[in-house]
Amino acid sequence: MGLMCAMSTLTSKNTQSKIKRALPRCYTMFCDVQQRLYIYINNQSVQCHHEDENVTLEEFDGFIICPKPSDICGMKQFLNLPNLEQVKYK
């Protein structure tokens, strides 16, 4: 549905082994009507403001390297995938 991929070093805080280099992983991503990109993991969200930004989440060690928001949002719009507002109100 809303899965897109990004490079990531995220690991659970209770995991002993930490990832040293970024690996490709898929996450639920949504765009709002202003084409802002949000990544959702375990009921947390983080906004990607620009390409190659390293974003973190409280429950995880490591970071996600943001894809280019305009590319992801444009692709999702082209594929007619729901935006954030459509998902919230259904």
PDB file of C-alpha atoms in Angstrom:
ATOM      1  CA  MET A   1       0.000   0.000   0.000  1.00  0.00           C
ATOM      2  CA  GLY A   2       2.292   2.806   1.171  1.00  0.00           C
ATOM      3  CA  LEU A   3       5.590   0.904   1.285  1.00  0.00           C
ATOM      4  CA  MET A   4       8.591   2.633  -0.259  1.00  0.00           C
ATOM      5  CA  CYS A   5      12.280   1.961   0.290  1.00  0.00           C
ATOM      6  CA  ALA A   6      15.093   4.017   1.785  1.00  0.00           C
ATOM      7  CA  MET A   7      18.583   3.375   3.079  1.00  0.00           C
ATOM      8  CA  SER A   8      18.625   2.804   6.839  1.00  0.00           C
ATOM      9  CA  THR A   9      20.718   1.811   9.840  1.00  0.00           C
ATOM     10  CA  LEU A  10      17.689   1.513  12.174  1.00  0.00           C
ATOM     11  CA  THR A  11      17.729  -1.206  14.812  1.00  0.00           C
ATOM     12  CA  SER A  12      15.555  -1.706  17.867  1.00  0.00           C
ATOM     13  CA  LYS A  13      17.077  -0.179  21.013  1.00  0.00           C
ATOM     14  CA  ASN A  14      16.966  -3.593  22.724  1.00  0.00           C
ATOM     15  CA  THR A  15      18.965  -5.289  19.934  1.00  0.00           C
ATOM     16  CA  GLN A  16      22.563  -6.081  20.839  1.00  0.00           C
ATOM     17  CA  SER A  17      23.993  -5.884  17.316  1.00  0.00           C
ATOM     18  CA  LYS A  18      23.959  -2.495  15.647  1.00  0.00           C
ATOM     19  CA  ILE A  19      24.084  -1.962  11.893  1.00  0.00           C
ATOM     20  CA  LYS A  20      27.249  -0.125  10.907  1.00  0.00           C
ATOM     21  CA  ARG A  21      26.317   0.722   7.322  1.00  0.00           C
ATOM     22  CA  ALA A  22      23.050   1.720   5.717  1.00  0.00           C
ATOM     23  CA  LEU A  23      21.032  -1.037   4.060  1.00  0.00           C
ATOM     24  CA  PRO A  24      17.935  -0.747   1.840  1.00  0.00           C
ATOM     25  CA  ARG A  25      14.724  -1.221   3.819  1.00  0.00           C
ATOM     26  CA  CYS A  26      11.061  -0.614   3.071  1.00  0.00           C
ATOM     27  CA  TYR A  27       8.845   1.546   5.267  1.00  0.00           C
ATOM     28  CA  THR A  28       5.317   2.911   5.159  1.00  0.00           C
ATOM     29  CA  MET A  29       5.537   6.368   3.604  1.00  0.00           C
ATOM     30  CA  PHE A  30       2.807   8.902   2.965  1.00  0.00           C
ATOM     31  CA  CYS A  31       2.717  12.364   1.459  1.00  0.00           C
ATOM     32  CA  ASP A  32       0.296  15.102   2.427  1.00  0.00           C
ATOM     33  CA  VAL A  33      -1.406  17.446  -0.052  1.00  0.00           C
ATOM     34  CA  GLN A  34       1.570  19.835   0.178  1.00  0.00           C
ATOM     35  CA  GLN A  35       3.830  16.960  -0.991  1.00  0.00           C
ATOM     36  CA  ARG A  36       5.591  16.629   2.390  1.00  0.00           C
ATOM     37  CA  LEU A  37       6.935  13.120   2.954  1.00  0.00           C
ATOM     38  CA  TYR A  38       6.362  11.202   6.216  1.00  0.00           C
ATOM     39  CA  ILE A  39       7.794   7.820   7.210  1.00  0.00           C
ATOM     40  CA  TYR A  40       5.819   5.683   9.692  1.00  0.00           C
ATOM     41  CA  ILE A  41       7.343   2.958  11.873  1.00  0.00           C
ATOM     42  CA  ASN A  42       5.670   1.376  14.944  1.00  0.00           C
ATOM     43  CA  ASN A  43       3.060   4.151  15.299  1.00  0.00           C
ATOM     44  CA  GLN A  44       5.748   6.840  15.113  1.00  0.00           C
ATOM     45  CA  SER A  45       6.225   9.224  12.236  1.00  0.00           C
ATOM     46  CA  VAL A  46       9.037  11.410  11.073  1.00  0.00           C
ATOM     47  CA  GLN A  47       9.030  13.982   8.285  1.00  0.00           C
ATOM     48  CA  CYS A  48      11.660  13.986   5.564  1.00  0.00           C
ATOM     49  CA  HIS A  49      12.391  17.595   4.660  1.00  0.00           C
ATOM     50  CA  HIS A  50      15.023  16.956   1.998  1.00  0.00           C
ATOM     51  CA  GLU A  51      16.986  14.259   0.210  1.00  0.00           C
ATOM     52  CA  ASP A  52      19.839  12.601   2.153  1.00  0.00           C
ATOM     53  CA  GLU A  53      18.603  13.968   5.501  1.00  0.00           C
ATOM     54  CA  ASN A  54      19.295  11.525   8.361  1.00  0.00           C
ATOM     55  CA  VAL A  55      16.133  11.169  10.463  1.00  0.00           C
ATOM     56  CA  THR A  56      15.827   9.285  13.758  1.00  0.00           C
ATOM     57  CA  LEU A  57      12.992   7.826  15.810  1.00  0.00           C
ATOM     58  CA  GLU A  58      12.862   7.605  19.625  1.00  0.00           C
ATOM     59  CA  GLU A  59      12.434   3.831  19.880  1.00  0.00           C
ATOM     60  CA  PHE A  60      15.327   3.034  17.529  1.00  0.00           C
ATOM     61  CA  ASP A  61      19.065   3.374  17.277  1.00  0.00           C
ATOM     62  CA  GLY A  62      20.429   4.524  13.943  1.00  0.00           C
ATOM     63  CA  PHE A  63      18.742   6.587  11.253  1.00  0.00           C
ATOM     64  CA  ILE A  64      16.916   6.554   7.924  1.00  0.00           C
ATOM     65  CA  ILE A  65      18.432   8.404   4.985  1.00  0.00           C
ATOM     66  CA  CYS A  66      15.529  10.275   3.421  1.00  0.00           C
ATOM     67  CA  PRO A  67      14.788   9.747  -0.241  1.00  0.00           C
ATOM     68  CA  LYS A  68      13.995  12.866  -2.275  1.00  0.00           C
ATOM     69  CA  PRO A  69      10.472  13.832  -1.115  1.00  0.00           C
ATOM     70  CA  SER A  70       9.397  15.183  -4.521  1.00  0.00           C
ATOM     71  CA  ASP A  71      10.426  11.910  -6.209  1.00  0.00           C
ATOM     72  CA  ILE A  72       8.552   9.691  -3.726  1.00  0.00           C
ATOM     73  CA  CYS A  73       5.461  11.921  -3.614  1.00  0.00           C
ATOM     74  CA  GLY A  74       5.440  12.250  -7.405  1.00  0.00           C
ATOM     75  CA  MET A  75       5.684   8.474  -7.833  1.00  0.00           C
ATOM     76  CA  LYS A  76       2.918   7.870  -5.290  1.00  0.00           C
ATOM     77  CA  GLN A  77       0.709  10.423  -7.064  1.00  0.00           C
ATOM     78  CA  PHE A  78       1.441   8.855 -10.476  1.00  0.00           C
ATOM     79  CA  LEU A  79       0.518   5.408  -9.102  1.00  0.00           C
ATOM     80  CA  ASN A  80      -2.625   6.946  -7.558  1.00  0.00           C
ATOM     81  CA  LEU A  81      -1.708   5.767  -4.043  1.00  0.00           C
ATOM     82  CA  PRO A  82      -3.628   7.438  -1.176  1.00  0.00           C
ATOM     83  CA  ASN A  83      -2.160  10.539   0.436  1.00  0.00           C
ATOM     84  CA  LEU A  84      -1.978  11.134   4.170  1.00  0.00           C
ATOM     85  CA  GLU A  85      -5.302  12.984   4.393  1.00  0.00           C
ATOM     86  CA  GLN A  86      -7.153  10.225   2.517  1.00  0.00           C
ATOM     87  CA  VAL A  87      -5.786   7.594   4.907  1.00  0.00           C
ATOM     88  CA  LYS A  88      -6.558   9.619   8.064  1.00  0.00           C
ATOM     89  CA  TYR A  89     -10.199  10.162   7.162  1.00  0.00           C
ATOM     90  CA  LYS A  90     -11.128   6.665   5.976  1.00  0.00           C
TER      91      LYS A  90
END
